[in-house]
């Protein structure tokens, strides 16, 4: 079986523009971007991980030291930086849409995929909610999710309802849409 797989043509993809994944935490942004990156031979980055490496601190430490406004300022700087790089798949933090400036960067710099999920479904997907302060109180998570819905919709070029779908299915839907839009070009080598 392994031998046969090595004979399959390797897929090499190219992105015409950056692709930004937005949505509430637990929507599958990072998982879908990684799956798509592997399948299509393109680069992906998780914005929060990139931000943590760049700053040398965890997101929760930045929040604790600089507050939400301080974190959001760094997040905007990182978003601008990633938007200016060679096009790649970027999984954004759930709150990236809160700032007007970020929504403008998302709209102007790339193609935005909104992975839609309810707070209840998101909670069921997250195995360890201790790293997700919003999920310490499901009512707060629901309220936050509802507040962000119009902001996600505002920036979205493509909206995919993730309810009841696995990562592979969502990644295939995104891939198909990106190819149709001319954002993703694939070559078999």
Short mmCIF file of C-alpha atoms in Angstrom, two decimals:
data_model
loop_
_atom_site.label_atom_id
_atom_site.label_comp_id
_atom_site.label_asym_id
_atom_site.label_seq_id
_atom_site.Cartn_x
_atom_site.Cartn_y
_atom_site.Cartn_z
CA UNK A 1 0.00 0.00 0.00
CA UNK A 2 2.75 2.43 0.98
CA UNK A 3 4.60 1.63 -2.24
CA UNK A 4 1.54 2.44 -4.37
CA UNK A 5 1.05 5.78 -2.65
CA UNK A 6 4.57 6.83 -3.58
CA UNK A 7 3.70 6.37 -7.27
CA UNK A 8 0.80 8.79 -7.07
CA UNK A 9 1.58 12.16 -8.62
CA UNK A 10 2.55 14.81 -6.10
CA UNK A 11 0.21 17.78 -6.04
CA UNK A 12 1.81 21.21 -6.05
CA UNK A 13 -0.49 24.14 -5.53
CA UNK A 14 -0.13 27.83 -5.95
CA UNK A 15 -2.27 30.51 -4.37
CA UNK A 16 -3.11 33.67 -6.30
CA UNK A 17 -3.83 35.54 -3.04
CA UNK A 18 -3.63 34.80 0.67
CA UNK A 19 -6.57 32.79 2.01
CA UNK A 20 -7.73 33.80 5.49
CA UNK A 21 -9.84 31.41 7.57
CA UNK A 22 -12.13 33.17 10.04
CA UNK A 23 -14.79 31.92 12.44
CA UNK A 24 -15.43 31.25 16.08
CA UNK A 25 -13.00 29.10 18.07
CA UNK A 26 -13.62 25.44 17.43
CA UNK A 27 -14.81 26.05 13.86
CA UNK A 28 -11.84 24.07 12.53
CA UNK A 29 -9.86 26.94 10.98
CA UNK A 30 -6.41 25.57 11.79
CA UNK A 31 -7.30 21.92 11.12
CA UNK A 32 -8.87 22.72 7.74
CA UNK A 33 -5.99 25.01 6.69
CA UNK A 34 -3.42 22.34 7.63
CA UNK A 35 -5.35 19.62 5.81
CA UNK A 36 -5.67 21.79 2.71
CA UNK A 37 -1.97 22.70 2.88
CA UNK A 38 -0.98 19.00 2.95
CA UNK A 39 -3.43 18.01 0.23
CA UNK A 40 -2.61 20.88 -2.13
CA UNK A 41 1.08 21.42 -1.46
CA UNK A 42 0.75 25.02 -0.25
CA UNK A 43 1.95 26.70 2.95
CA UNK A 44 -0.25 27.39 5.95
CA UNK A 45 0.22 29.28 9.20
CA UNK A 46 -1.78 29.57 12.40
CA UNK A 47 -1.84 33.28 13.21
CA UNK A 48 -1.86 32.84 17.00
CA UNK A 49 1.10 30.42 16.89
CA UNK A 50 2.98 32.79 14.59
CA UNK A 51 2.19 35.70 16.93
CA UNK A 52 3.37 33.73 19.99
CA UNK A 53 6.67 32.82 18.33
CA UNK A 54 7.22 36.37 17.13
CA UNK A 55 6.47 37.89 20.55
CA UNK A 56 8.09 35.12 22.62
CA UNK A 57 4.95 34.91 24.80
CA UNK A 58 1.73 32.92 24.89
CA UNK A 59 -1.48 34.70 23.85
CA UNK A 60 -2.87 34.46 27.39
CA UNK A 61 0.33 36.11 28.75
CA UNK A 62 -0.02 38.96 26.28
CA UNK A 63 -3.68 39.38 27.29
CA UNK A 64 -2.67 39.39 30.97
CA UNK A 65 0.15 41.92 30.49
CA UNK A 66 -1.19 44.20 27.75
CA UNK A 67 -4.95 43.64 27.97
CA UNK A 68 -7.20 42.91 25.03
CA UNK A 69 -6.40 46.23 23.29
CA UNK A 70 -2.66 45.52 23.51
CA UNK A 71 -3.15 42.02 22.15
CA UNK A 72 -5.40 43.24 19.31
CA UNK A 73 -2.76 45.84 18.29
CA UNK A 74 -0.14 43.08 18.01
CA UNK A 75 -2.66 40.89 16.18
CA UNK A 76 -3.27 43.66 13.62
CA UNK A 77 0.46 44.04 13.06
CA UNK A 78 0.83 40.26 12.55
CA UNK A 79 -2.17 40.17 10.18
CA UNK A 80 -0.65 42.98 8.11
CA UNK A 81 2.69 41.14 8.07
CA UNK A 82 1.15 37.83 6.94
CA UNK A 83 -0.99 39.59 4.32
CA UNK A 84 2.20 41.03 2.81
CA UNK A 85 4.00 37.68 2.52
CA UNK A 86 3.93 35.17 -0.33
CA UNK A 87 0.28 33.95 -0.48
CA UNK A 88 -0.49 31.25 2.06
CA UNK A 89 -3.36 29.78 4.06
CA UNK A 90 -3.80 31.74 7.30
CA UNK A 91 -5.97 30.48 10.14
CA UNK A 92 -6.91 33.58 12.11
CA UNK A 93 -7.82 33.90 15.77
CA UNK A 94 -11.56 33.99 16.43
CA UNK A 95 -11.54 37.66 17.47
CA UNK A 96 -9.53 39.03 14.55
CA UNK A 97 -12.72 40.48 13.03
CA UNK A 98 -13.37 42.73 16.04
CA UNK A 99 -11.22 45.60 14.70
CA UNK A 100 -12.33 47.62 11.67
CA UNK A 101 -8.72 47.78 10.48
CA UNK A 102 -8.41 43.99 10.52
CA UNK A 103 -11.63 43.54 8.55
CA UNK A 104 -10.28 45.98 5.95
CA UNK A 105 -6.98 44.06 5.71
CA UNK A 106 -8.83 40.76 5.35
CA UNK A 107 -11.11 42.11 2.61
CA UNK A 108 -8.39 43.95 0.69
CA UNK A 109 -5.48 41.53 0.94
CA UNK A 110 -6.97 38.12 0.37
CA UNK A 111 -9.82 35.69 0.01
CA UNK A 112 -11.75 35.07 3.24
CA UNK A 113 -13.26 31.70 4.14
CA UNK A 114 -15.73 31.87 7.03
CA UNK A 115 -16.14 28.52 8.78
CA UNK A 116 -19.49 28.84 10.52
CA UNK A 117 -20.08 26.99 13.80
CA UNK A 118 -22.41 27.44 16.77
CA UNK A 119 -20.91 27.89 20.23
CA UNK A 120 -22.55 24.64 21.33
CA UNK A 121 -21.03 22.64 18.47
CA UNK A 122 -17.66 24.35 18.99
CA UNK A 123 -17.67 23.36 22.67
CA UNK A 124 -18.34 19.74 21.73
CA UNK A 125 -15.29 19.78 19.40
CA UNK A 126 -12.83 21.23 21.89
CA UNK A 127 -11.43 18.43 24.06
CA UNK A 128 -9.65 20.69 26.55
CA UNK A 129 -11.68 23.81 27.30
CA UNK A 130 -9.22 24.93 30.00
CA UNK A 131 -7.14 26.63 27.29
CA UNK A 132 -10.25 28.41 26.02
CA UNK A 133 -11.39 30.94 28.66
CA UNK A 134 -14.58 31.74 26.74
CA UNK A 135 -15.79 28.18 27.20
CA UNK A 136 -15.70 28.33 30.99
CA UNK A 137 -19.23 29.74 30.64
CA UNK A 138 -21.21 28.49 27.64
CA UNK A 139 -23.66 31.43 27.83
CA UNK A 140 -20.73 33.86 27.46
CA UNK A 141 -19.44 31.81 24.50
CA UNK A 142 -22.88 31.88 22.87
CA UNK A 143 -23.17 35.65 23.36
CA UNK A 144 -19.66 36.28 21.98
CA UNK A 145 -20.35 34.04 18.99
CA UNK A 146 -23.62 35.86 18.23
CA UNK A 147 -21.90 39.27 18.47
CA UNK A 148 -19.23 38.23 15.98
CA UNK A 149 -21.57 36.61 13.41
CA UNK A 150 -22.21 39.79 11.41
CA UNK A 151 -18.48 40.63 11.42
CA UNK A 152 -17.55 37.21 10.04
CA UNK A 153 -20.28 37.51 7.41
CA UNK A 154 -19.09 41.01 6.47
CA UNK A 155 -15.60 39.85 5.46
CA UNK A 156 -16.50 36.44 4.01
CA UNK A 157 -15.96 35.64 0.35
CA UNK A 158 -17.06 32.08 1.09
CA UNK A 159 -19.14 30.78 4.00
CA UNK A 160 -19.17 27.09 4.90
CA UNK A 161 -21.48 25.74 7.58
CA UNK A 162 -19.34 23.19 9.41
CA UNK A 163 -22.17 21.54 11.38
CA UNK A 164 -21.92 17.77 11.24
CA UNK A 165 -18.95 17.80 8.86
CA UNK A 166 -15.46 16.46 9.44
CA UNK A 167 -12.21 18.26 8.57
CA UNK A 168 -11.68 16.31 5.33
CA UNK A 169 -15.16 17.18 4.03
CA UNK A 170 -14.77 20.87 4.87
CA UNK A 171 -11.28 20.96 3.31
CA UNK A 172 -12.65 19.43 0.08
CA UNK A 173 -15.43 22.05 -0.04
CA UNK A 174 -12.91 24.86 0.47
CA UNK A 175 -10.52 23.40 -2.12
CA UNK A 176 -13.27 23.11 -4.70
CA UNK A 177 -14.39 26.71 -4.12
CA UNK A 178 -10.81 28.07 -4.23
CA UNK A 179 -10.12 26.25 -7.51
CA UNK A 180 -13.42 27.51 -8.99
CA UNK A 181 -12.57 31.10 -7.94
CA UNK A 182 -9.09 30.83 -9.47
CA UNK A 183 -7.48 31.40 -6.06
CA UNK A 184 -5.90 27.92 -5.97
CA UNK A 185 -4.19 26.41 -8.99
CA UNK A 186 -3.06 22.79 -8.75
CA UNK A 187 -0.50 20.91 -10.82
CA UNK A 188 0.24 17.21 -10.61
CA UNK A 189 3.94 16.36 -10.79
#
